[in-house]
Amino acid sequence: MEQTQSQTLEILTHAPTADVKKLADELLPLLGDGLTVAQNRTGLVMLPCRDTVHGTLFHLGEVLIAEAEVQRDGLTGYGAILGRDLEGALAVALLDLAWQAGIGAEALNAFLETARAAQRQSHDALFQKVEATRVQMETF
């Protein structure tokens, strides 16, 4: 299934970091010359939340992230992950760039499909656990 860049980044940032790094290492030689790292840093970002009663946005607090930006041939790959793993953020940025350039598409698409299926299964299992705790207020 073909996905958008946003969906691709969402899958990559939720995939196990070790697997993302391994794939980035495999595709790095295919990216060739002219690859530059524009930024690779950690920082704090505000975590926005929506008040469910009034629908207004507020900031719950700050979250530490690692972010990276790589460039090649006019394309920019971006990666941001929770925590301070700069290599993980760089790996996501490299895979984003590879996705945009169509480099290593077969390996990357296979990885994305596998990761998406695992994430969906994990989400469904969590949702089933949450659903099991649901209380019907009408019974009180």
mmCIF file with all atom_site columns, C-alpha atoms in Angstrom:
data_model
loop_
_atom_site.group_PDB
_atom_site.id
_atom_site.type_symbol
_atom_site.label_atom_id
_atom_site.label_alt_id
_atom_site.label_comp_id
_atom_site.label_asym_id
_atom_site.label_entity_id
_atom_site.label_seq_id
_atom_site.pdbx_PDB_ins_code
_atom_site.Cartn_x
_atom_site.Cartn_y
_atom_site.Cartn_z
_atom_site.occupancy
_atom_site.B_iso_or_equiv
_atom_site.pdbx_formal_charge
_atom_site.auth_seq_id
_atom_site.auth_comp_id
_atom_site.auth_asym_id
_atom_site.auth_atom_id
_atom_site.pdbx_PDB_model_num
ATOM 1   C CA . MET A 1 1   ? 0.000   0.000  0.000  1.00 0.00 ? 1   MET A CA 1
ATOM 2   C CA . GLU A 1 2   ? 1.340   3.420  -0.949 1.00 0.00 ? 2   GLU A CA 1
ATOM 3   C CA . GLN A 1 3   ? 1.461   5.958  1.871  1.00 0.00 ? 3   GLN A CA 1
ATOM 4   C CA . THR A 1 4   ? 2.101   9.662  2.209  1.00 0.00 ? 4   THR A CA 1
ATOM 5   C CA . GLN A 1 5   ? 5.303   11.133 3.611  1.00 0.00 ? 5   GLN A CA 1
ATOM 6   C CA . SER A 1 6   ? 3.501   11.908 6.860  1.00 0.00 ? 6   SER A CA 1
ATOM 7   C CA . GLN A 1 7   ? 2.336   8.295  7.195  1.00 0.00 ? 7   GLN A CA 1
ATOM 8   C CA . THR A 1 8   ? 5.829   7.051  6.369  1.00 0.00 ? 8   THR A CA 1
ATOM 9   C CA . LEU A 1 9   ? 7.366   9.224  9.082  1.00 0.00 ? 9   LEU A CA 1
ATOM 10  C CA . GLU A 1 10  ? 4.738   8.117  11.587 1.00 0.00 ? 10  GLU A CA 1
ATOM 11  C CA . ILE A 1 11  ? 5.541   4.467  10.935 1.00 0.00 ? 11  ILE A CA 1
ATOM 12  C CA . LEU A 1 12  ? 9.297   5.069  11.126 1.00 0.00 ? 12  LEU A CA 1
ATOM 13  C CA . THR A 1 13  ? 9.136   7.009  14.390 1.00 0.00 ? 13  THR A CA 1
ATOM 14  C CA . HIS A 1 14  ? 7.061   4.282  16.047 1.00 0.00 ? 14  HIS A CA 1
ATOM 15  C CA . ALA A 1 15  ? 9.141   1.367  14.719 1.00 0.00 ? 15  ALA A CA 1
ATOM 16  C CA . PRO A 1 16  ? 11.863  -0.176 16.909 1.00 0.00 ? 16  PRO A CA 1
ATOM 17  C CA . THR A 1 17  ? 14.847  2.164  16.683 1.00 0.00 ? 17  THR A CA 1
ATOM 18  C CA . ALA A 1 18  ? 17.349  -0.676 16.234 1.00 0.00 ? 18  ALA A CA 1
ATOM 19  C CA . ASP A 1 19  ? 15.462  -1.881 13.144 1.00 0.00 ? 19  ASP A CA 1
ATOM 20  C CA . VAL A 1 20  ? 15.254  1.649  11.715 1.00 0.00 ? 20  VAL A CA 1
ATOM 21  C CA . LYS A 1 21  ? 19.004  2.141  12.238 1.00 0.00 ? 21  LYS A CA 1
ATOM 22  C CA . LYS A 1 22  ? 19.787  -1.191 10.578 1.00 0.00 ? 22  LYS A CA 1
ATOM 23  C CA . LEU A 1 23  ? 17.757  -0.322 7.478  1.00 0.00 ? 23  LEU A CA 1
ATOM 24  C CA . ALA A 1 24  ? 19.311  3.160  7.311  1.00 0.00 ? 24  ALA A CA 1
ATOM 25  C CA . ASP A 1 25  ? 22.786  1.574  7.437  1.00 0.00 ? 25  ASP A CA 1
ATOM 26  C CA . GLU A 1 26  ? 21.812  -0.701 4.541  1.00 0.00 ? 26  GLU A CA 1
ATOM 27  C CA . LEU A 1 27  ? 20.469  2.144  2.404  1.00 0.00 ? 27  LEU A CA 1
ATOM 28  C CA . LEU A 1 28  ? 23.170  4.699  3.242  1.00 0.00 ? 28  LEU A CA 1
ATOM 29  C CA . PRO A 1 29  ? 25.574  3.549  0.472  1.00 0.00 ? 29  PRO A CA 1
ATOM 30  C CA . LEU A 1 30  ? 22.738  3.866  -2.056 1.00 0.00 ? 30  LEU A CA 1
ATOM 31  C CA . LEU A 1 31  ? 22.247  7.529  -1.158 1.00 0.00 ? 31  LEU A CA 1
ATOM 32  C CA . GLY A 1 32  ? 25.739  8.201  -2.547 1.00 0.00 ? 32  GLY A CA 1
ATOM 33  C CA . ASP A 1 33  ? 27.700  11.427 -2.623 1.00 0.00 ? 33  ASP A CA 1
ATOM 34  C CA . GLY A 1 34  ? 26.280  14.850 -1.979 1.00 0.00 ? 34  GLY A CA 1
ATOM 35  C CA . LEU A 1 35  ? 24.551  13.884 1.251  1.00 0.00 ? 35  LEU A CA 1
ATOM 36  C CA . THR A 1 36  ? 24.833  16.539 3.962  1.00 0.00 ? 36  THR A CA 1
ATOM 37  C CA . VAL A 1 37  ? 23.583  16.658 7.531  1.00 0.00 ? 37  VAL A CA 1
ATOM 38  C CA . ALA A 1 38  ? 21.913  20.045 7.952  1.00 0.00 ? 38  ALA A CA 1
ATOM 39  C CA . GLN A 1 39  ? 21.145  19.497 11.628 1.00 0.00 ? 39  GLN A CA 1
ATOM 40  C CA . ASN A 1 40  ? 21.252  16.793 14.260 1.00 0.00 ? 40  ASN A CA 1
ATOM 41  C CA . ARG A 1 41  ? 20.303  18.006 17.706 1.00 0.00 ? 41  ARG A CA 1
ATOM 42  C CA . THR A 1 42  ? 18.192  17.510 20.801 1.00 0.00 ? 42  THR A CA 1
ATOM 43  C CA . GLY A 1 43  ? 15.716  20.006 22.160 1.00 0.00 ? 43  GLY A CA 1
ATOM 44  C CA . LEU A 1 44  ? 12.508  20.558 24.043 1.00 0.00 ? 44  LEU A CA 1
ATOM 45  C CA . VAL A 1 45  ? 9.155   21.015 22.339 1.00 0.00 ? 45  VAL A CA 1
ATOM 46  C CA . MET A 1 46  ? 5.819   21.878 23.864 1.00 0.00 ? 46  MET A CA 1
ATOM 47  C CA . LEU A 1 47  ? 3.328   19.018 24.065 1.00 0.00 ? 47  LEU A CA 1
ATOM 48  C CA . PRO A 1 48  ? -0.084  20.327 22.963 1.00 0.00 ? 48  PRO A CA 1
ATOM 49  C CA . CYS A 1 49  ? -3.285  18.742 24.269 1.00 0.00 ? 49  CYS A CA 1
ATOM 50  C CA . ARG A 1 50  ? -6.927  19.489 23.593 1.00 0.00 ? 50  ARG A CA 1
ATOM 51  C CA . ASP A 1 51  ? -9.345  20.090 26.446 1.00 0.00 ? 51  ASP A CA 1
ATOM 52  C CA . THR A 1 52  ? -12.133 17.606 25.753 1.00 0.00 ? 52  THR A CA 1
ATOM 53  C CA . VAL A 1 53  ? -14.796 19.756 27.399 1.00 0.00 ? 53  VAL A CA 1
ATOM 54  C CA . HIS A 1 54  ? -14.162 23.126 25.760 1.00 0.00 ? 54  HIS A CA 1
ATOM 55  C CA . GLY A 1 55  ? -12.074 21.972 22.797 1.00 0.00 ? 55  GLY A CA 1
ATOM 56  C CA . THR A 1 56  ? -9.302  24.484 23.507 1.00 0.00 ? 56  THR A CA 1
ATOM 57  C CA . LEU A 1 57  ? -5.619  23.701 23.115 1.00 0.00 ? 57  LEU A CA 1
ATOM 58  C CA . PHE A 1 58  ? -3.235  23.945 26.041 1.00 0.00 ? 58  PHE A CA 1
ATOM 59  C CA . HIS A 1 59  ? 0.362   22.868 26.628 1.00 0.00 ? 59  HIS A CA 1
ATOM 60  C CA . LEU A 1 60  ? 0.694   19.889 28.919 1.00 0.00 ? 60  LEU A CA 1
ATOM 61  C CA . GLY A 1 61  ? 4.447   20.331 29.281 1.00 0.00 ? 61  GLY A CA 1
ATOM 62  C CA . GLU A 1 62  ? 7.718   19.914 27.446 1.00 0.00 ? 62  GLU A CA 1
ATOM 63  C CA . VAL A 1 63  ? 9.041   16.806 25.730 1.00 0.00 ? 63  VAL A CA 1
ATOM 64  C CA . LEU A 1 64  ? 12.680  16.042 24.905 1.00 0.00 ? 64  LEU A CA 1
ATOM 65  C CA . ILE A 1 65  ? 13.190  15.083 21.261 1.00 0.00 ? 65  ILE A CA 1
ATOM 66  C CA . ALA A 1 66  ? 16.098  14.327 18.967 1.00 0.00 ? 66  ALA A CA 1
ATOM 67  C CA . GLU A 1 67  ? 15.768  15.707 15.463 1.00 0.00 ? 67  GLU A CA 1
ATOM 68  C CA . ALA A 1 68  ? 17.819  15.477 12.310 1.00 0.00 ? 68  ALA A CA 1
ATOM 69  C CA . GLU A 1 69  ? 17.699  16.943 8.835  1.00 0.00 ? 69  GLU A CA 1
ATOM 70  C CA . VAL A 1 70  ? 19.652  15.613 5.855  1.00 0.00 ? 70  VAL A CA 1
ATOM 71  C CA . GLN A 1 71  ? 19.821  16.996 2.331  1.00 0.00 ? 71  GLN A CA 1
ATOM 72  C CA . ARG A 1 72  ? 20.712  15.644 -1.089 1.00 0.00 ? 72  ARG A CA 1
ATOM 73  C CA . ASP A 1 73  ? 19.925  16.870 -4.600 1.00 0.00 ? 73  ASP A CA 1
ATOM 74  C CA . GLY A 1 74  ? 17.402  19.456 -3.415 1.00 0.00 ? 74  GLY A CA 1
ATOM 75  C CA . LEU A 1 75  ? 15.519  16.988 -1.210 1.00 0.00 ? 75  LEU A CA 1
ATOM 76  C CA . THR A 1 76  ? 15.351  17.238 2.569  1.00 0.00 ? 76  THR A CA 1
ATOM 77  C CA . GLY A 1 77  ? 14.831  14.262 4.844  1.00 0.00 ? 77  GLY A CA 1
ATOM 78  C CA . TYR A 1 78  ? 13.578  14.925 8.356  1.00 0.00 ? 78  TYR A CA 1
ATOM 79  C CA . GLY A 1 79  ? 13.404  12.805 11.475 1.00 0.00 ? 79  GLY A CA 1
ATOM 80  C CA . ALA A 1 80  ? 12.294  13.515 15.023 1.00 0.00 ? 80  ALA A CA 1
ATOM 81  C CA . ILE A 1 81  ? 11.910  10.976 17.803 1.00 0.00 ? 81  ILE A CA 1
ATOM 82  C CA . LEU A 1 82  ? 11.203  11.127 21.516 1.00 0.00 ? 82  LEU A CA 1
ATOM 83  C CA . GLY A 1 83  ? 14.271  11.122 23.723 1.00 0.00 ? 83  GLY A CA 1
ATOM 84  C CA . ARG A 1 84  ? 17.871  11.959 22.998 1.00 0.00 ? 84  ARG A CA 1
ATOM 85  C CA . ASP A 1 85  ? 18.849  9.267  20.463 1.00 0.00 ? 85  ASP A CA 1
ATOM 86  C CA . LEU A 1 86  ? 20.507  11.396 17.771 1.00 0.00 ? 86  LEU A CA 1
ATOM 87  C CA . GLU A 1 87  ? 21.455  8.324  15.718 1.00 0.00 ? 87  GLU A CA 1
ATOM 88  C CA . GLY A 1 88  ? 17.815  7.215  15.709 1.00 0.00 ? 88  GLY A CA 1
ATOM 89  C CA . ALA A 1 89  ? 16.639  10.614 14.498 1.00 0.00 ? 89  ALA A CA 1
ATOM 90  C CA . LEU A 1 90  ? 19.341  10.624 11.828 1.00 0.00 ? 90  LEU A CA 1
ATOM 91  C CA . ALA A 1 91  ? 18.267  7.153  10.692 1.00 0.00 ? 91  ALA A CA 1
ATOM 92  C CA . VAL A 1 92  ? 14.654  8.319  10.328 1.00 0.00 ? 92  VAL A CA 1
ATOM 93  C CA . ALA A 1 93  ? 15.822  11.370 8.359  1.00 0.00 ? 93  ALA A CA 1
ATOM 94  C CA . LEU A 1 94  ? 17.922  9.200  6.041  1.00 0.00 ? 94  LEU A CA 1
ATOM 95  C CA . LEU A 1 95  ? 15.007  6.854  5.406  1.00 0.00 ? 95  LEU A CA 1
ATOM 96  C CA . ASP A 1 96  ? 12.706  9.820  4.773  1.00 0.00 ? 96  ASP A CA 1
ATOM 97  C CA . LEU A 1 97  ? 15.173  11.099 2.197  1.00 0.00 ? 97  LEU A CA 1
ATOM 98  C CA . ALA A 1 98  ? 15.476  7.645  0.619  1.00 0.00 ? 98  ALA A CA 1
ATOM 99  C CA . TRP A 1 99  ? 11.661  7.390  0.480  1.00 0.00 ? 99  TRP A CA 1
ATOM 100 C CA . GLN A 1 100 ? 11.389  10.773 -1.245 1.00 0.00 ? 100 GLN A CA 1
ATOM 101 C CA . ALA A 1 101 ? 14.137  9.915  -3.753 1.00 0.00 ? 101 ALA A CA 1
ATOM 102 C CA . GLY A 1 102 ? 12.784  6.421  -4.424 1.00 0.00 ? 102 GLY A CA 1
ATOM 103 C CA . ILE A 1 103 ? 16.076  4.875  -3.327 1.00 0.00 ? 103 ILE A CA 1
ATOM 104 C CA . GLY A 1 104 ? 15.869  1.356  -1.919 1.00 0.00 ? 104 GLY A CA 1
ATOM 105 C CA . ALA A 1 105 ? 12.116  1.483  -2.437 1.00 0.00 ? 105 ALA A CA 1
ATOM 106 C CA . GLU A 1 106 ? 11.605  -2.275 -2.318 1.00 0.00 ? 106 GLU A CA 1
ATOM 107 C CA . ALA A 1 107 ? 13.425  -2.756 0.998  1.00 0.00 ? 107 ALA A CA 1
ATOM 108 C CA . LEU A 1 108 ? 11.916  0.393  2.478  1.00 0.00 ? 108 LEU A CA 1
ATOM 109 C CA . ASN A 1 109 ? 8.348   -0.477 1.470  1.00 0.00 ? 109 ASN A CA 1
ATOM 110 C CA . ALA A 1 110 ? 8.728   -4.014 2.832  1.00 0.00 ? 110 ALA A CA 1
ATOM 111 C CA . PHE A 1 111 ? 9.995   -2.579 6.123  1.00 0.00 ? 111 PHE A CA 1
ATOM 112 C CA . LEU A 1 112 ? 7.120   -0.071 6.286  1.00 0.00 ? 112 LEU A CA 1
ATOM 113 C CA . GLU A 1 113 ? 4.503   -2.768 5.645  1.00 0.00 ? 113 GLU A CA 1
ATOM 114 C CA . THR A 1 114 ? 5.951   -5.038 8.333  1.00 0.00 ? 114 THR A CA 1
ATOM 115 C CA . ALA A 1 115 ? 6.283   -2.194 10.838 1.00 0.00 ? 115 ALA A CA 1
ATOM 116 C CA . ARG A 1 116 ? 2.760   -0.926 10.081 1.00 0.00 ? 116 ARG A CA 1
ATOM 117 C CA . ALA A 1 117 ? 1.281   -4.389 10.628 1.00 0.00 ? 117 ALA A CA 1
ATOM 118 C CA . ALA A 1 118 ? 3.151   -4.794 13.933 1.00 0.00 ? 118 ALA A CA 1
ATOM 119 C CA . GLN A 1 119 ? 2.049   -1.335 15.092 1.00 0.00 ? 119 GLN A CA 1
ATOM 120 C CA . ARG A 1 120 ? -1.563  -2.035 14.141 1.00 0.00 ? 120 ARG A CA 1
ATOM 121 C CA . GLN A 1 121 ? -1.489  -5.339 16.008 1.00 0.00 ? 121 GLN A CA 1
ATOM 122 C CA . SER A 1 122 ? 0.015   -3.666 19.088 1.00 0.00 ? 122 SER A CA 1
ATOM 123 C CA . HIS A 1 123 ? -2.571  -0.871 18.917 1.00 0.00 ? 123 HIS A CA 1
ATOM 124 C CA . ASP A 1 124 ? -5.445  -3.360 18.587 1.00 0.00 ? 124 ASP A CA 1
ATOM 125 C CA . ALA A 1 125 ? -4.180  -5.384 21.549 1.00 0.00 ? 125 ALA A CA 1
ATOM 126 C CA . LEU A 1 126 ? -3.945  -2.242 23.673 1.00 0.00 ? 126 LEU A CA 1
ATOM 127 C CA . PHE A 1 127 ? -7.411  -1.117 22.572 1.00 0.00 ? 127 PHE A CA 1
ATOM 128 C CA . GLN A 1 128 ? -8.853  -4.501 23.553 1.00 0.00 ? 128 GLN A CA 1
ATOM 129 C CA . LYS A 1 129 ? -7.325  -4.166 27.028 1.00 0.00 ? 129 LYS A CA 1
ATOM 130 C CA . VAL A 1 130 ? -8.733  -0.658 27.389 1.00 0.00 ? 130 VAL A CA 1
ATOM 131 C CA . GLU A 1 131 ? -12.139 -1.748 26.093 1.00 0.00 ? 131 GLU A CA 1
ATOM 132 C CA . ALA A 1 132 ? -12.228 -4.532 28.687 1.00 0.00 ? 132 ALA A CA 1
ATOM 133 C CA . THR A 1 133 ? -12.090 -1.894 31.445 1.00 0.00 ? 133 THR A CA 1
ATOM 134 C CA . ARG A 1 134 ? -14.910 0.228  30.018 1.00 0.00 ? 134 ARG A CA 1
ATOM 135 C CA . VAL A 1 135 ? -17.689 0.872  32.516 1.00 0.00 ? 135 VAL A CA 1
ATOM 136 C CA . GLN A 1 136 ? -21.262 1.316  31.351 1.00 0.00 ? 136 GLN A CA 1
ATOM 137 C CA . MET A 1 137 ? -22.535 4.203  33.457 1.00 0.00 ? 137 MET A CA 1
ATOM 138 C CA . GLU A 1 138 ? -26.165 3.260  32.836 1.00 0.00 ? 138 GLU A CA 1
ATOM 139 C CA . THR A 1 139 ? -25.730 0.205  35.082 1.00 0.00 ? 139 THR A CA 1
ATOM 140 C CA . PHE A 1 140 ? -25.097 2.328  38.187 1.00 0.00 ? 140 PHE A CA 1
#
